[in-house]
Each structure stands twice: as C-alpha cells, then as structure tokens.
Amino acid sequence: MAATEVEPTSDKAVVTKVDPAEVPSAAWGWSGESRRTFQVAAVVVIIILLGMLKGNHHGKVEDLYLIGFAAALAILVVRDILLRRKPR
C-alpha cells in the first residue's frame, strides 16, 4: 500500500455516517457538523445585526436591511430546530 492510500478502519467503536476511506478524519470522529455551534453562532450574528440598529445613520434603508437579514437568519435557525425534532 502506498503512503498516500487510506486504510479502511476496522474499529467498530467509531460511530460516523461517512466512509473513512473518503474522509480520513472520520475515523477519529472529526467529521460532520455541529448544529448547536452553528445555531449559537447564528444567534450571536442576529444580536450583532440588531445591535447595529443604533448608530449614526439617518436613513431607514439600512435599518430595513439589518432587520431583514436578522429575520432571515432567525427563520433559518427556527427551521433547523424544527426539522431536527421531526422524526424521519
């Protein structure tokens, strides 16, 4: 076997949904995404966007964009939470 080839794992203790031959880091449990981390990051971004409403701008167009992006992000977070709870 060449040094660049990946050996398939035979360890049954590793629980992952991806093939370690395709994603070598899956054998150590580093594959996938953390939904909770993305949700917390989205809430932080929503708070930051809404915090930008207080500023030295005079027009309301900026406020509409900030509120719109924050609302869109909030809808995505709520949708993700609801879809995660629904049994497949």
mmCIF file of C-alpha atoms in Angstrom:
data_model
loop_
_atom_site.group_PDB
_atom_site.id
_atom_site.type_symbol
_atom_site.label_atom_id
_atom_site.label_comp_id
_atom_site.label_asym_id
_atom_site.label_seq_id
_atom_site.Cartn_x
_atom_site.Cartn_y
_atom_site.Cartn_z
ATOM 1 C CA MET A 1 0.000 0.000 0.000
ATOM 2 C CA ALA A 2 1.351 3.431 -0.909
ATOM 3 C CA ALA A 3 1.840 6.112 1.698
ATOM 4 C CA THR A 4 -0.977 8.199 0.230
ATOM 5 C CA GLU A 5 -3.623 5.478 0.406
ATOM 6 C CA VAL A 6 -6.008 5.363 3.327
ATOM 7 C CA GLU A 7 -6.620 2.111 5.151
ATOM 8 C CA PRO A 8 -10.261 1.433 5.958
ATOM 9 C CA THR A 9 -10.969 1.399 9.648
ATOM 10 C CA SER A 10 -11.917 -1.839 11.335
ATOM 11 C CA ASP A 11 -12.740 -0.245 14.680
ATOM 12 C CA LYS A 12 -16.460 -0.689 15.392
ATOM 13 C CA ALA A 13 -16.385 1.824 18.280
ATOM 14 C CA VAL A 14 -16.288 4.713 15.813
ATOM 15 C CA VAL A 15 -19.802 5.895 15.019
ATOM 16 C CA THR A 16 -19.950 8.025 11.898
ATOM 17 C CA LYS A 17 -22.131 8.363 8.830
ATOM 18 C CA VAL A 18 -19.292 8.833 6.353
ATOM 19 C CA ASP A 19 -16.815 6.372 4.961
ATOM 20 C CA PRO A 20 -13.320 6.873 6.453
ATOM 21 C CA ALA A 21 -11.876 5.991 3.046
ATOM 22 C CA GLU A 22 -13.471 9.166 1.672
ATOM 23 C CA VAL A 23 -12.963 11.350 4.754
ATOM 24 C CA PRO A 24 -9.902 10.198 6.694
ATOM 25 C CA SER A 25 -10.706 12.347 9.728
ATOM 26 C CA ALA A 26 -13.960 10.394 10.212
ATOM 27 C CA ALA A 27 -12.001 7.595 11.873
ATOM 28 C CA TRP A 28 -11.222 9.963 14.756
ATOM 29 C CA GLY A 29 -14.739 11.373 14.956
ATOM 30 C CA TRP A 30 -13.883 14.746 13.426
ATOM 31 C CA SER A 31 -16.307 14.517 10.554
ATOM 32 C CA GLY A 32 -19.665 16.183 10.343
ATOM 33 C CA GLU A 33 -21.003 19.465 11.525
ATOM 34 C CA SER A 34 -22.048 20.734 14.891
ATOM 35 C CA ARG A 35 -25.586 22.007 14.578
ATOM 36 C CA ARG A 36 -25.523 23.531 18.054
ATOM 37 C CA THR A 37 -22.387 25.542 17.213
ATOM 38 C CA PHE A 38 -23.964 26.906 14.038
ATOM 39 C CA GLN A 39 -27.171 27.783 15.881
ATOM 40 C CA VAL A 40 -25.299 29.639 18.624
ATOM 41 C CA ALA A 41 -23.195 31.458 16.022
ATOM 42 C CA ALA A 42 -26.361 32.460 14.152
ATOM 43 C CA VAL A 43 -27.931 33.856 17.322
ATOM 44 C CA VAL A 44 -24.752 35.842 18.023
ATOM 45 C CA VAL A 45 -24.840 37.259 14.486
ATOM 46 C CA ILE A 46 -28.539 38.146 14.909
ATOM 47 C CA ILE A 47 -27.721 40.038 18.116
ATOM 48 C CA ILE A 48 -24.845 41.849 16.391
ATOM 49 C CA LEU A 49 -27.050 42.789 13.414
ATOM 50 C CA LEU A 50 -29.765 44.139 15.675
ATOM 51 C CA GLY A 51 -27.136 45.947 17.742
ATOM 52 C CA MET A 52 -26.103 47.818 14.604
ATOM 53 C CA LEU A 53 -29.518 49.497 14.513
ATOM 54 C CA LYS A 54 -28.190 52.024 16.993
ATOM 55 C CA GLY A 55 -25.783 54.124 15.037
ATOM 56 C CA ASN A 56 -25.150 57.436 13.375
ATOM 57 C CA HIS A 57 -27.021 56.704 10.143
ATOM 58 C CA HIS A 58 -30.030 58.854 9.296
ATOM 59 C CA GLY A 59 -31.805 56.766 6.665
ATOM 60 C CA LYS A 60 -34.079 53.860 7.455
ATOM 61 C CA VAL A 61 -32.984 51.748 4.484
ATOM 62 C CA GLU A 62 -30.010 50.462 6.484
ATOM 63 C CA ASP A 63 -32.334 49.534 9.336
ATOM 64 C CA LEU A 64 -34.580 47.584 6.975
ATOM 65 C CA TYR A 65 -31.637 45.593 5.631
ATOM 66 C CA LEU A 66 -30.328 44.836 9.127
ATOM 67 C CA ILE A 67 -33.759 43.734 10.338
ATOM 68 C CA GLY A 68 -34.341 41.736 7.141
ATOM 69 C CA PHE A 69 -31.061 39.831 7.388
ATOM 70 C CA ALA A 70 -31.583 39.199 11.113
ATOM 71 C CA ALA A 71 -35.135 37.940 10.464
ATOM 72 C CA ALA A 72 -33.981 35.686 7.616
ATOM 73 C CA LEU A 73 -31.270 34.215 9.816
ATOM 74 C CA ALA A 74 -33.741 33.720 12.671
ATOM 75 C CA ILE A 75 -36.121 31.902 10.300
ATOM 76 C CA LEU A 76 -33.302 29.587 9.216
ATOM 77 C CA VAL A 77 -32.400 28.802 12.833
ATOM 78 C CA VAL A 78 -36.020 28.082 13.785
ATOM 79 C CA ARG A 79 -36.471 25.947 10.652
ATOM 80 C CA ASP A 80 -33.330 23.981 11.505
ATOM 81 C CA ILE A 81 -34.532 23.377 15.061
ATOM 82 C CA LEU A 82 -37.982 22.254 13.898
ATOM 83 C CA LEU A 83 -36.647 19.957 11.174
ATOM 84 C CA ARG A 84 -34.210 18.414 13.625
ATOM 85 C CA ARG A 85 -37.033 17.486 16.016
ATOM 86 C CA LYS A 86 -39.220 15.916 13.329
ATOM 87 C CA PRO A 87 -38.724 12.149 13.129
ATOM 88 C CA ARG A 88 -37.562 10.848 9.769
#
